[in-house]
């Protein structure tokens, strides 16, 4: 039996409107980790795994031409966290650098301008989950404690990440 080795890319997607409206140096750190129902920027720009996959396929085709079609069939977009806009993408180890390049070159998603950043590259689902949970926890405000409702939402989002398997 042959073991197919994979890499997990942890990717953050930032919309242009979020970057321009933020006054701090890092828009991702300024955004609260828990989305409320009346948070317009998160609700109106809800991300779907199929949208990210389609845009990634389009970018791979532009960057690598016909050779990208072999890469496309093995890419899996596994998780999206709407509040922090983190995405986990599983790719074969041999094509991880090409997919990472394509992610960096993604400029639009659902006809909106975005900036895609690869935060980490992990070798297993376990380390990818740990990286994603660390990024979400990093965005919890230290000075402003979360309400019980926000804590419950945060715990639910972390539980979704814990349940991701290979």
mmCIF file of N, CA, C and O in Angstrom, residues 33-110:
data_model
loop_
_atom_site.group_PDB
_atom_site.id
_atom_site.type_symbol
_atom_site.label_atom_id
_atom_site.label_comp_id
_atom_site.label_asym_id
_atom_site.label_seq_id
_atom_site.Cartn_x
_atom_site.Cartn_y
_atom_site.Cartn_z
ATOM 1 N N UNK A 33 -12.958 38.036 16.705
ATOM 2 C CA UNK A 33 -12.956 36.644 16.292
ATOM 3 C C UNK A 33 -14.363 36.056 16.240
ATOM 4 O O UNK A 33 -14.618 35.106 15.542
ATOM 5 N N UNK A 34 -15.311 36.627 16.941
ATOM 6 C CA UNK A 34 -16.661 36.088 16.982
ATOM 7 C C UNK A 34 -17.583 36.985 16.188
ATOM 8 O O UNK A 34 -17.675 38.176 16.441
ATOM 9 N N UNK A 35 -18.242 36.407 15.212
ATOM 10 C CA UNK A 35 -19.134 37.176 14.347
ATOM 11 C C UNK A 35 -20.518 37.231 14.964
ATOM 12 O O UNK A 35 -21.077 36.222 15.350
ATOM 13 N N UNK A 36 -21.065 38.415 15.050
ATOM 14 C CA UNK A 36 -22.438 38.537 15.516
ATOM 15 C C UNK A 36 -23.358 38.572 14.313
ATOM 16 O O UNK A 36 -22.929 38.717 13.174
ATOM 17 N N UNK A 37 -24.653 38.456 14.572
ATOM 18 C CA UNK A 37 -25.620 38.409 13.474
ATOM 19 C C UNK A 37 -25.691 39.726 12.704
ATOM 20 O O UNK A 37 -26.021 39.750 11.544
ATOM 21 N N UNK A 38 -25.378 40.837 13.375
ATOM 22 C CA UNK A 38 -25.491 42.124 12.708
ATOM 23 C C UNK A 38 -24.168 42.621 12.135
ATOM 24 O O UNK A 38 -24.059 43.759 11.734
ATOM 25 N N UNK A 39 -23.170 41.789 12.076
ATOM 26 C CA UNK A 39 -21.889 42.170 11.499
ATOM 27 C C UNK A 39 -22.002 42.100 9.980
ATOM 28 O O UNK A 39 -21.971 41.032 9.388
ATOM 29 N N UNK A 40 -22.126 43.256 9.340
ATOM 30 C CA UNK A 40 -22.416 43.311 7.905
ATOM 31 C C UNK A 40 -21.276 42.811 7.042
ATOM 32 O O UNK A 40 -21.494 42.141 6.053
ATOM 33 N N UNK A 41 -20.036 43.137 7.405
ATOM 34 C CA UNK A 41 -18.923 42.787 6.529
ATOM 35 C C UNK A 41 -18.753 41.283 6.421
ATOM 36 O O UNK A 41 -18.354 40.777 5.381
ATOM 37 N N UNK A 42 -19.068 40.535 7.476
ATOM 38 C CA UNK A 42 -18.917 39.091 7.423
ATOM 39 C C UNK A 42 -20.108 38.460 6.728
ATOM 40 O O UNK A 42 -19.961 37.564 5.904
ATOM 41 N N UNK A 43 -21.319 38.922 7.032
ATOM 42 C CA UNK A 43 -22.520 38.314 6.451
ATOM 43 C C UNK A 43 -22.645 38.568 4.958
ATOM 44 O O UNK A 43 -23.062 37.698 4.221
ATOM 45 N N UNK A 44 -22.282 39.746 4.496
ATOM 46 C CA UNK A 44 -22.473 40.027 3.079
ATOM 47 C C UNK A 44 -21.381 39.422 2.208
ATOM 48 O O UNK A 44 -21.522 39.354 1.006
ATOM 49 N N UNK A 45 -20.294 38.979 2.810
ATOM 50 C CA UNK A 45 -19.222 38.365 2.042
ATOM 51 C C UNK A 45 -18.959 36.947 2.528
ATOM 52 O O UNK A 45 -17.839 36.575 2.800
ATOM 53 N N UNK A 46 -20.007 36.160 2.657
ATOM 54 C CA UNK A 46 -19.892 34.782 3.120
ATOM 55 C C UNK A 46 -19.142 33.965 2.076
ATOM 56 O O UNK A 46 -19.435 34.019 0.893
ATOM 57 N N UNK A 47 -18.178 33.208 2.537
ATOM 58 C CA UNK A 47 -17.346 32.420 1.651
ATOM 59 C C UNK A 47 -17.810 30.973 1.622
ATOM 60 O O UNK A 47 -18.240 30.428 2.627
ATOM 61 N N UNK A 48 -17.702 30.355 0.468
ATOM 62 C CA UNK A 48 -18.026 28.947 0.313
ATOM 63 C C UNK A 48 -16.801 28.216 -0.218
ATOM 64 O O UNK A 48 -16.008 28.784 -0.977
ATOM 65 N N UNK A 49 -16.664 26.949 0.166
ATOM 66 C CA UNK A 49 -15.503 26.182 -0.277
ATOM 67 C C UNK A 49 -15.475 26.047 -1.798
ATOM 68 O O UNK A 49 -14.405 26.104 -2.394
ATOM 69 N N UNK A 50 -16.644 25.900 -2.415
ATOM 70 C CA UNK A 50 -16.665 25.736 -3.874
ATOM 71 C C UNK A 50 -16.211 27.011 -4.586
ATOM 72 O O UNK A 50 -15.585 26.940 -5.636
ATOM 73 N N UNK A 51 -16.510 28.183 -4.010
ATOM 74 C CA UNK A 51 -16.060 29.437 -4.624
ATOM 75 C C UNK A 51 -14.537 29.550 -4.576
ATOM 76 O O UNK A 51 -13.904 29.964 -5.553
ATOM 77 N N UNK A 52 -13.974 29.190 -3.443
ATOM 78 C CA UNK A 52 -12.516 29.244 -3.315
ATOM 79 C C UNK A 52 -11.876 28.221 -4.246
ATOM 80 O O UNK A 52 -10.870 28.506 -4.905
ATOM 81 N N UNK A 53 -12.450 27.042 -4.322
ATOM 82 C CA UNK A 53 -11.915 26.009 -5.211
ATOM 83 C C UNK A 53 -11.947 26.473 -6.666
ATOM 84 O O UNK A 53 -10.967 26.318 -7.392
ATOM 85 N N UNK A 54 -13.063 27.035 -7.099
ATOM 86 C CA UNK A 54 -13.182 27.501 -8.487
ATOM 87 C C UNK A 54 -12.155 28.590 -8.799
ATOM 88 O O UNK A 54 -11.542 28.590 -9.869
ATOM 89 N N UNK A 55 -11.983 29.524 -7.887
ATOM 90 C CA UNK A 55 -11.009 30.594 -8.119
ATOM 91 C C UNK A 55 -9.586 30.051 -8.123
ATOM 92 O O UNK A 55 -8.744 30.497 -8.903
ATOM 93 N N UNK A 56 -9.311 29.081 -7.255
ATOM 94 C CA UNK A 56 -7.987 28.475 -7.220
ATOM 95 C C UNK A 56 -7.704 27.705 -8.503
ATOM 96 O O UNK A 56 -6.596 27.776 -9.046
ATOM 97 N N UNK A 57 -8.695 27.000 -9.027
ATOM 98 C CA UNK A 57 -8.544 26.284 -10.294
ATOM 99 C C UNK A 57 -8.262 27.269 -11.426
ATOM 100 O O UNK A 57 -7.386 27.043 -12.263
ATOM 101 N N UNK A 58 -8.993 28.365 -11.442
ATOM 102 C CA UNK A 58 -8.786 29.382 -12.477
ATOM 103 C C UNK A 58 -7.377 29.976 -12.392
ATOM 104 O O UNK A 58 -6.691 30.126 -13.406
ATOM 105 N N UNK A 59 -6.929 30.263 -11.186
ATOM 106 C CA UNK A 59 -5.594 30.835 -11.012
ATOM 107 C C UNK A 59 -4.508 29.831 -11.370
ATOM 108 O O UNK A 59 -3.504 30.192 -11.993
ATOM 109 N N UNK A 60 -4.694 28.567 -11.004
ATOM 110 C CA UNK A 60 -3.717 27.538 -11.379
ATOM 111 C C UNK A 60 -3.628 27.402 -12.895
ATOM 112 O O UNK A 60 -2.527 27.256 -13.439
ATOM 113 N N UNK A 61 -4.762 27.451 -13.575
ATOM 114 C CA UNK A 61 -4.756 27.341 -15.034
ATOM 115 C C UNK A 61 -4.025 28.509 -15.679
ATOM 116 O O UNK A 61 -3.304 28.327 -16.651
ATOM 117 N N UNK A 62 -4.207 29.705 -15.133
ATOM 118 C CA UNK A 62 -3.525 30.874 -15.673
ATOM 119 C C UNK A 62 -2.020 30.782 -15.412
ATOM 120 O O UNK A 62 -1.209 31.062 -16.292
ATOM 121 N N UNK A 63 -1.651 30.370 -14.214
ATOM 122 C CA UNK A 63 -0.230 30.332 -13.850
ATOM 123 C C UNK A 63 0.539 29.194 -14.517
ATOM 124 O O UNK A 63 1.675 29.380 -14.942
ATOM 125 N N UNK A 64 -0.064 28.002 -14.586
ATOM 126 C CA UNK A 64 0.681 26.819 -15.010
ATOM 127 C C UNK A 64 0.145 26.150 -16.270
ATOM 128 O O UNK A 64 0.678 25.123 -16.684
ATOM 129 N N UNK A 65 -0.881 26.695 -16.888
ATOM 130 C CA UNK A 65 -1.371 26.173 -18.158
ATOM 131 C C UNK A 65 -1.893 24.753 -18.070
ATOM 132 O O UNK A 65 -2.590 24.382 -17.125
ATOM 133 N N UNK A 66 -1.548 23.933 -19.063
ATOM 134 C CA UNK A 66 -2.060 22.569 -19.141
ATOM 135 C C UNK A 66 -1.556 21.687 -17.999
ATOM 136 O O UNK A 66 -2.240 20.750 -17.594
ATOM 137 N N UNK A 67 -0.388 21.951 -17.504
ATOM 138 C CA UNK A 67 0.141 21.115 -16.415
ATOM 139 C C UNK A 67 -0.654 21.292 -15.120
ATOM 140 O O UNK A 67 -0.568 20.457 -14.228
ATOM 141 N N UNK A 68 -1.438 22.342 -15.022
ATOM 142 C CA UNK A 68 -2.239 22.573 -13.821
ATOM 143 C C UNK A 68 -3.394 21.592 -13.700
ATOM 144 O O UNK A 68 -3.870 21.344 -12.595
ATOM 145 N N UNK A 69 -3.822 20.995 -14.792
ATOM 146 C CA UNK A 69 -4.975 20.091 -14.744
ATOM 147 C C UNK A 69 -4.670 18.835 -13.932
ATOM 148 O O UNK A 69 -5.579 18.235 -13.363
ATOM 149 N N UNK A 70 -3.424 18.426 -13.868
ATOM 150 C CA UNK A 70 -3.060 17.284 -13.019
ATOM 151 C C UNK A 70 -3.119 17.668 -11.539
ATOM 152 O O UNK A 70 -3.427 16.830 -10.693
ATOM 153 N N UNK A 71 -2.860 18.916 -11.237
ATOM 154 C CA UNK A 71 -2.873 19.395 -9.858
ATOM 155 C C UNK A 71 -4.306 19.587 -9.373
ATOM 156 O O UNK A 71 -4.627 19.278 -8.219
ATOM 157 N N UNK A 72 -5.171 20.055 -10.233
ATOM 158 C CA UNK A 72 -6.525 20.454 -9.865
ATOM 159 C C UNK A 72 -7.320 19.319 -9.230
ATOM 160 O O UNK A 72 -8.047 19.533 -8.256
ATOM 161 N N UNK A 73 -7.155 18.114 -9.709
ATOM 162 C CA UNK A 73 -7.973 16.996 -9.237
ATOM 163 C C UNK A 73 -7.624 16.549 -7.831
ATOM 164 O O UNK A 73 -8.397 15.833 -7.205
ATOM 165 N N UNK A 74 -6.487 16.948 -7.317
ATOM 166 C CA UNK A 74 -6.082 16.478 -5.994
ATOM 167 C C UNK A 74 -6.197 17.551 -4.909
ATOM 168 O O UNK A 74 -5.830 17.306 -3.767
ATOM 169 N N UNK A 75 -6.730 18.710 -5.240
ATOM 170 C CA UNK A 75 -6.883 19.786 -4.259
ATOM 171 C C UNK A 75 -8.218 19.626 -3.538
ATOM 172 O O UNK A 75 -9.240 19.366 -4.160
ATOM 173 N N UNK A 76 -8.193 19.800 -2.210
ATOM 174 C CA UNK A 76 -9.417 19.733 -1.418
ATOM 175 C C UNK A 76 -9.441 20.928 -0.473
ATOM 176 O O UNK A 76 -8.528 21.118 0.332
ATOM 177 N N UNK A 77 -10.471 21.756 -0.598
ATOM 178 C CA UNK A 77 -10.675 22.865 0.331
ATOM 179 C C UNK A 77 -11.528 22.305 1.464
ATOM 180 O O UNK A 77 -12.655 21.887 1.250
ATOM 181 N N UNK A 78 -10.973 22.295 2.691
ATOM 182 C CA UNK A 78 -11.611 21.568 3.771
ATOM 183 C C UNK A 78 -12.407 22.422 4.745
ATOM 184 O O UNK A 78 -13.403 21.980 5.269
ATOM 185 N N UNK A 79 -11.967 23.589 5.061
ATOM 186 C CA UNK A 79 -12.620 24.339 6.135
ATOM 187 C C UNK A 79 -12.524 25.828 5.872
ATOM 188 O O UNK A 79 -11.518 26.326 5.410
ATOM 189 N N UNK A 80 -13.608 26.507 6.212
ATOM 190 C CA UNK A 80 -13.602 27.956 6.144
ATOM 191 C C UNK A 80 -14.192 28.476 7.438
ATOM 192 O O UNK A 80 -15.247 28.037 7.871
ATOM 193 N N UNK A 81 -13.489 29.412 8.048
ATOM 194 C CA UNK A 81 -14.001 30.088 9.227
ATOM 195 C C UNK A 81 -14.372 31.500 8.789
ATOM 196 O O UNK A 81 -13.506 32.275 8.390
ATOM 197 N N UNK A 82 -15.667 31.819 8.820
ATOM 198 C CA UNK A 82 -16.133 33.090 8.272
ATOM 199 C C UNK A 82 -15.636 34.296 9.054
ATOM 200 O O UNK A 82 -15.390 35.351 8.483
ATOM 201 N N UNK A 83 -15.513 34.186 10.355
ATOM 202 C CA UNK A 83 -15.122 35.348 11.150
ATOM 203 C C UNK A 83 -13.674 35.742 10.888
ATOM 204 O O UNK A 83 -13.368 36.917 10.706
ATOM 205 N N UNK A 84 -12.776 34.775 10.859
ATOM 206 C CA UNK A 84 -11.367 35.090 10.628
ATOM 207 C C UNK A 84 -10.956 34.879 9.180
ATOM 208 O O UNK A 84 -9.844 35.210 8.802
ATOM 209 N N UNK A 85 -11.856 34.287 8.395
ATOM 210 C CA UNK A 85 -11.623 33.985 6.972
ATOM 211 C C UNK A 85 -10.394 33.110 6.772
ATOM 212 O O UNK A 85 -9.567 33.355 5.897
ATOM 213 N N UNK A 86 -10.294 32.078 7.597
ATOM 214 C CA UNK A 86 -9.221 31.101 7.455
ATOM 215 C C UNK A 86 -9.730 29.915 6.656
ATOM 216 O O UNK A 86 -10.853 29.450 6.854
ATOM 217 N N UNK A 87 -8.898 29.412 5.781
ATOM 218 C CA UNK A 87 -9.230 28.278 4.936
ATOM 219 C C UNK A 87 -8.118 27.252 5.024
ATOM 220 O O UNK A 87 -6.945 27.614 5.026
ATOM 221 N N UNK A 88 -8.494 25.989 5.104
ATOM 222 C CA UNK A 88 -7.514 24.909 5.081
ATOM 223 C C UNK A 88 -7.635 24.191 3.744
ATOM 224 O O UNK A 88 -8.715 23.762 3.364
ATOM 225 N N UNK A 89 -6.506 24.061 3.041
ATOM 226 C CA UNK A 89 -6.496 23.429 1.726
ATOM 227 C C UNK A 89 -5.526 22.251 1.780
ATOM 228 O O UNK A 89 -4.369 22.418 2.157
ATOM 229 N N UNK A 90 -6.024 21.069 1.394
ATOM 230 C CA UNK A 90 -5.170 19.877 1.360
ATOM 231 C C UNK A 90 -4.680 19.663 -0.062
ATOM 232 O O UNK A 90 -5.469 19.626 -1.006
ATOM 233 N N UNK A 91 -3.359 19.512 -0.205
ATOM 234 C CA UNK A 91 -2.745 19.312 -1.524
ATOM 235 C C UNK A 91 -1.686 18.216 -1.413
ATOM 236 O O UNK A 91 -1.144 17.975 -0.343
ATOM 237 N N UNK A 92 -1.368 17.533 -2.524
ATOM 238 C CA UNK A 92 -0.263 16.577 -2.496
ATOM 239 C C UNK A 92 1.069 17.287 -2.241
ATOM 240 O O UNK A 92 1.249 18.443 -2.623
ATOM 241 N N UNK A 93 1.965 16.598 -1.588
ATOM 242 C CA UNK A 93 3.251 17.204 -1.235
ATOM 243 C C UNK A 93 4.027 17.648 -2.469
ATOM 244 O O UNK A 93 4.675 18.688 -2.457
ATOM 245 N N UNK A 94 3.932 16.897 -3.545
ATOM 246 C CA UNK A 94 4.709 17.230 -4.745
ATOM 247 C C UNK A 94 4.244 18.517 -5.417
ATOM 248 O O UNK A 94 5.019 19.163 -6.137
ATOM 249 N N UNK A 95 2.999 18.916 -5.207
ATOM 250 C CA UNK A 95 2.482 20.113 -5.872
ATOM 251 C C UNK A 95 2.195 21.261 -4.894
ATOM 252 O O UNK A 95 1.603 22.255 -5.291
ATOM 253 N N UNK A 96 2.617 21.120 -3.662
ATOM 254 C CA UNK A 96 2.302 22.129 -2.641
ATOM 255 C C UNK A 96 2.858 23.503 -3.000
ATOM 256 O O UNK A 96 2.177 24.514 -2.801
ATOM 257 N N UNK A 97 4.055 23.557 -3.545
ATOM 258 C CA UNK A 97 4.637 24.856 -3.887
ATOM 259 C C UNK A 97 3.888 25.537 -5.026
ATOM 260 O O UNK A 97 3.727 26.759 -5.037
ATOM 261 N N UNK A 98 3.414 24.762 -5.992
ATOM 262 C CA UNK A 98 2.655 25.350 -7.092
ATOM 263 C C UNK A 98 1.308 25.880 -6.605
ATOM 264 O O UNK A 98 0.885 26.970 -7.003
ATOM 265 N N UNK A 99 0.643 25.133 -5.740
ATOM 266 C CA UNK A 99 -0.649 25.587 -5.212
ATOM 267 C C UNK A 99 -0.443 26.809 -4.319
ATOM 268 O O UNK A 99 -1.222 27.755 -4.353
ATOM 269 N N UNK A 100 0.630 26.797 -3.561
ATOM 270 C CA UNK A 100 0.947 27.951 -2.706
ATOM 271 C C UNK A 100 1.167 29.205 -3.552
ATOM 272 O O UNK A 100 0.712 30.294 -3.201
ATOM 273 N N UNK A 101 1.841 29.050 -4.664
ATOM 274 C CA UNK A 101 2.042 30.175 -5.584
ATOM 275 C C UNK A 101 0.713 30.672 -6.134
ATOM 276 O O UNK A 101 0.456 31.880 -6.179
ATOM 277 N N UNK A 102 -0.136 29.748 -6.542
ATOM 278 C CA UNK A 102 -1.438 30.130 -7.096
ATOM 279 C C UNK A 102 -2.301 30.839 -6.055
ATOM 280 O O UNK A 102 -3.008 31.790 -6.378
ATOM 281 N N UNK A 103 -2.249 30.382 -4.812
ATOM 282 C CA UNK A 103 -3.011 31.036 -3.746
ATOM 283 C C UNK A 103 -2.544 32.478 -3.587
ATOM 284 O O UNK A 103 -3.346 33.397 -3.436
ATOM 285 N N UNK A 104 -1.250 32.687 -3.647
ATOM 286 C CA UNK A 104 -0.702 34.034 -3.518
ATOM 287 C C UNK A 104 -1.146 34.932 -4.658
ATOM 288 O O UNK A 104 -1.358 36.129 -4.463
ATOM 289 N N UNK A 105 -1.325 34.358 -5.850
ATOM 290 C CA UNK A 105 -1.736 35.140 -7.014
ATOM 291 C C UNK A 105 -3.245 35.346 -7.127
ATOM 292 O O UNK A 105 -3.701 36.033 -8.032
ATOM 293 N N UNK A 106 -4.027 34.741 -6.246
ATOM 294 C CA UNK A 106 -5.481 34.964 -6.281
ATOM 295 C C UNK A 106 -5.774 36.418 -5.939
ATOM 296 O O UNK A 106 -5.311 36.927 -4.925
ATOM 297 N N UNK A 107 -6.532 37.091 -6.805
ATOM 298 C CA UNK A 107 -6.835 38.506 -6.575
ATOM 299 C C UNK A 107 -8.326 38.801 -6.473
ATOM 300 O O UNK A 107 -8.695 39.863 -5.986
ATOM 301 N N UNK A 108 -9.160 37.890 -6.938
ATOM 302 C CA UNK A 108 -10.604 38.114 -6.841
ATOM 303 C C UNK A 108 -11.286 36.853 -6.328
ATOM 304 O O UNK A 108 -10.810 35.737 -6.536
ATOM 305 N N UNK A 109 -12.420 37.069 -5.676
ATOM 306 C CA UNK A 109 -13.258 35.972 -5.216
ATOM 307 C C UNK A 109 -14.685 36.489 -5.185
ATOM 308 O O UNK A 109 -14.968 37.495 -4.526
ATOM 309 N N UNK A 110 -15.566 35.844 -5.930
ATOM 310 C CA UNK A 110 -16.947 36.311 -6.069
ATOM 311 C C UNK A 110 -17.006 37.758 -6.548
ATOM 312 O O UNK A 110 -17.773 38.573 -6.030
#
